[in-house]
GROMACS .gro file of C-alpha atoms in nm:
model
  173
    1SER     CA    1   1.211  -2.953   1.041
    2LEU     CA    2   1.387  -2.792   0.742
    3LEU     CA    3   1.613  -2.579   0.962
    4LEU     CA    4   1.961  -2.692   1.049
    5PRO     CA    5   2.015  -2.854   1.389
    6CYS     CA    6   2.154  -2.605   1.640
    7CYS     CA    7   2.505  -2.750   1.662
    8ARG     CA    8   2.531  -2.791   1.281
    9ALA     CA    9   2.433  -2.426   1.234
   10LYS     CA   10   2.704  -2.319   1.482
   11GLU     CA   11   2.961  -2.532   1.302
   12ILE     CA   12   2.870  -2.374   0.968
   13LYS     CA   13   2.876  -2.026   1.117
   14THR     CA   14   3.222  -2.095   1.264
   15LYS     CA   15   3.355  -2.227   0.932
   16LEU     CA   16   3.202  -1.937   0.741
   17GLY     CA   17   3.342  -1.692   0.994
   18THR     CA   18   3.687  -1.843   0.946
   19LEU     CA   19   3.650  -1.825   0.569
   20LEU     CA   20   3.540  -1.464   0.584
   21GLN     CA   21   3.817  -1.363   0.828
   22LYS     CA   22   4.102  -1.483   0.608
   23PRO     CA   23   4.300  -1.173   0.514
   24ASP     CA   24   4.357  -1.147   0.143
   25SER     CA   25   4.501  -0.823   0.015
   26THR     CA   26   4.413  -0.906  -0.345
   27ILE     CA   27   4.038  -0.914  -0.284
   28ASP     CA   28   4.020  -0.534  -0.267
   29PHE     CA   29   4.159  -0.511  -0.619
   30ILE     CA   30   3.926  -0.767  -0.780
   31ILE     CA   31   3.609  -0.622  -0.924
   32PRO     CA   32   3.413  -0.914  -1.068
   33TYR     CA   33   3.132  -0.706  -1.218
   34PRO     CA   34   3.086  -0.344  -1.318
   35GLU     CA   35   3.009  -0.113  -1.029
   36LYS     CA   36   2.866   0.168  -1.243
   37PRO     CA   37   2.693   0.024  -1.549
   38GLU     CA   38   2.644   0.256  -1.842
   39LYS     CA   39   2.392   0.225  -2.119
   40PRO     CA   40   2.544   0.066  -2.426
   41PRO     CA   41   2.588   0.289  -2.732
   42LYS     CA   42   2.273   0.385  -2.920
   43ALA     CA   43   2.372   0.145  -3.199
   44GLN     CA   44   2.293  -0.146  -2.969
   45LYS     CA   45   1.944  -0.021  -2.889
   46PRO     CA   46   1.698  -0.308  -2.940
   47SER     CA   47   1.420  -0.300  -3.194
   48PRO     CA   48   1.074  -0.221  -3.055
   49GLU     CA   49   0.980  -0.582  -3.135
   50GLU     CA   50   1.268  -0.715  -2.927
   51ALA     CA   51   1.188  -0.478  -2.639
   52LEU     CA   52   0.824  -0.590  -2.650
   53GLN     CA   53   0.938  -0.947  -2.571
   54TRP     CA   54   1.075  -0.827  -2.239
   55ARG     CA   55   0.724  -0.773  -2.105
   56ASP     CA   56   0.688  -1.149  -2.072
   57SER     CA   57   1.049  -1.254  -2.013
   58LEU     CA   58   1.272  -1.112  -1.744
   59GLU     CA   59   1.535  -1.361  -1.863
   60LYS     CA   60   1.546  -1.207  -2.212
   61LEU     CA   61   1.558  -0.859  -2.060
   62LEU     CA   62   1.852  -0.947  -1.832
   63GLN     CA   63   2.042  -1.118  -2.115
   64ASN     CA   64   2.028  -0.809  -2.338
   65PRO     CA   65   2.301  -0.556  -2.241
   66TYR     CA   66   2.084  -0.257  -2.332
   67GLY     CA   67   1.780  -0.406  -2.157
   68LEU     CA   68   1.984  -0.482  -1.845
   69ALA     CA   69   2.122  -0.126  -1.838
   70SER     CA   70   1.771   0.020  -1.879
   71PHE     CA   71   1.628  -0.211  -1.612
   72ARG     CA   72   1.910  -0.120  -1.372
   73SER     CA   73   1.849   0.252  -1.432
   74PHE     CA   74   1.483   0.194  -1.352
   75LEU     CA   75   1.568  -0.004  -1.036
   76ARG     CA   76   1.811   0.271  -0.931
   77SER     CA   77   1.523   0.519  -0.960
   78GLU     CA   78   1.324   0.293  -0.724
   79PHE     CA   79   1.619   0.238  -0.488
   80SER     CA   80   1.621  -0.138  -0.553
   81GLU     CA   81   1.918  -0.171  -0.789
   82GLU     CA   82   2.085  -0.421  -0.553
   83ASN     CA   83   1.857  -0.696  -0.688
   84ALA     CA   84   1.989  -0.665  -1.044
   85GLU     CA   85   2.345  -0.612  -0.919
   86PHE     CA   86   2.321  -0.930  -0.714
   87TRP     CA   87   2.182  -1.125  -1.012
   88VAL     CA   88   2.468  -0.999  -1.235
   89ALA     CA   89   2.726  -1.082  -0.965
   90CYS     CA   90   2.586  -1.437  -0.938
   91GLU     CA   91   2.600  -1.484  -1.315
   92ASP     CA   92   2.965  -1.372  -1.314
   93TYR     CA   93   3.038  -1.597  -1.014
   94LYS     CA   94   2.895  -1.908  -1.188
   95LYS     CA   95   3.135  -1.857  -1.482
   96THR     CA   96   3.441  -1.853  -1.253
   97LYS     CA   97   3.666  -2.154  -1.303
   98SER     CA   98   3.946  -2.096  -1.050
   99PRO     CA   99   3.858  -2.218  -0.697
  100VAL     CA  100   4.067  -1.935  -0.550
  101LYS     CA  101   3.885  -1.669  -0.752
  102MET     CA  102   3.552  -1.839  -0.675
  103ALA     CA  103   3.621  -1.816  -0.301
  104GLU     CA  104   3.720  -1.448  -0.338
  105LYS     CA  105   3.406  -1.365  -0.535
  106ALA     CA  106   3.186  -1.564  -0.295
  107LYS     CA  107   3.326  -1.361  -0.004
  108LYS     CA  108   3.266  -1.034  -0.188
  109ILE     CA  109   2.908  -1.129  -0.284
  110TYR     CA  110   2.834  -1.245   0.071
  111GLU     CA  111   2.971  -0.925   0.226
  112GLU     CA  112   2.804  -0.695  -0.026
  113PHE     CA  113   2.460  -0.858  -0.063
  114ILE     CA  114   2.388  -1.142   0.184
  115GLN     CA  115   2.518  -1.070   0.532
  116THR     CA  116   2.294  -0.878   0.770
  117GLU     CA  117   2.348  -0.503   0.732
  118ALA     CA  118   2.537  -0.557   0.404
  119PRO     CA  119   2.575  -0.234   0.203
  120LYS     CA  120   2.345  -0.369  -0.072
  121GLU     CA  121   2.160  -0.635   0.128
  122VAL     CA  122   1.905  -0.822  -0.083
  123ASN     CA  123   1.571  -0.921   0.060
  124ILE     CA  124   1.584  -1.299   0.104
  125ASP     CA  125   1.413  -1.508   0.367
  126HIS     CA  126   1.595  -1.659   0.666
  127PHE     CA  127   1.591  -2.013   0.527
  128THR     CA  128   1.743  -1.904   0.193
  129LYS     CA  129   2.009  -1.706   0.378
  130ALA     CA  130   2.090  -2.011   0.597
  131VAL     CA  131   2.117  -2.242   0.294
  132THR     CA  132   2.340  -1.988   0.116
  133MET     CA  133   2.569  -1.960   0.420
  134LYS     CA  134   2.590  -2.340   0.439
  135ASN     CA  135   2.679  -2.352   0.068
  136LEU     CA  136   2.960  -2.102   0.121
  137VAL     CA  137   3.149  -2.334   0.356
  138GLU     CA  138   3.279  -2.495   0.036
  139PRO     CA  139   3.205  -2.250  -0.249
  140SER     CA  140   3.084  -2.407  -0.573
  141PRO     CA  141   2.919  -2.267  -0.889
  142THR     CA  142   2.578  -2.337  -0.732
  143SER     CA  143   2.643  -2.170  -0.393
  144PHE     CA  144   2.413  -1.873  -0.464
  145ASP     CA  145   2.155  -2.052  -0.681
  146MET     CA  146   1.870  -2.051  -0.429
  147ALA     CA  147   1.920  -1.685  -0.336
  148GLN     CA  148   1.957  -1.587  -0.703
  149LYS     CA  149   1.632  -1.768  -0.790
  150ARG     CA  150   1.450  -1.590  -0.505
  151ILE     CA  151   1.573  -1.249  -0.624
  152PHE     CA  152   1.490  -1.333  -0.988
  153ALA     CA  153   1.136  -1.427  -0.881
  154LEU     CA  154   1.105  -1.104  -0.682
  155MET     CA  155   1.217  -0.895  -0.981
  156GLU     CA  156   0.991  -1.091  -1.217
  157LYS     CA  157   0.681  -1.059  -0.998
  158ASP     CA  158   0.739  -0.710  -0.859
  159SER     CA  159   0.988  -0.500  -1.056
  160LEU     CA  160   0.927  -0.617  -1.414
  161PRO     CA  161   0.557  -0.515  -1.425
  162ARG     CA  162   0.649  -0.167  -1.293
  163PHE     CA  163   0.938  -0.142  -1.540
  164VAL     CA  164   0.704  -0.226  -1.830
  165ARG     CA  165   0.479   0.064  -1.723
  166SER     CA  166   0.773   0.305  -1.683
  167GLU     CA  167   0.910   0.571  -1.915
  168PHE     CA  168   1.239   0.374  -1.926
  169TYR     CA  169   1.058   0.098  -2.111
  170HIS     CA  170   0.825   0.314  -2.317
  171GLU     CA  171   1.127   0.493  -2.467
  172LEU     CA  172   1.233   0.156  -2.610
  173ILE     CA  173   0.903   0.065  -2.769
   0.00000   0.00000   0.00000
C-alpha cells in the first residue's frame, strides 16, 4: 500500500540511473565534507558540564566539533563510522544553494552511502531507500531527510548509550 506501483518504481529507477550515469569530471574533485576528521585542538575541549549534556542529547553532541570528532573516533572503533559520516554529509548537503552542486553532492552521497554495496552503506530499510531514490530524481534540500532521520534515530538509540559508557566519553567528563 505504501510502496510505489511497479511501473512508477521502474520510471524512477530509470531516471535515477540516467542521473547517476551522467559523466561529470568535476565530481571527483569535489569533497563536500572531511574524509579524515581530526580532533579539534585541546583548547576547544568542552567543559565536563557541557560533555555531560551529551548523554541526553545526540543533537548537542553532533553540533559540537570536539564531541563529533570524539563520537566519530568511537564509531570508528566499532566499525560503524559511516552513520556519523552520512549524517555530516547530509548536513553539508542541506546547506548547498547551487542546484548543480546539490546534484553533484546528492550523487556522491547516494554512491557512497545509499546504493546497495556502497563503500559505506548505511543500514536503512527498503522503504526509506525507495523514498530516498524517488527524492533524488529531482534533488532538493530535503532529499535525504528520511534516511538522515533513520540514521540519527539508530545512533541515538544504539550508539549514543555505548559511547556514554566508553573511555572516549569518560575522558571528557
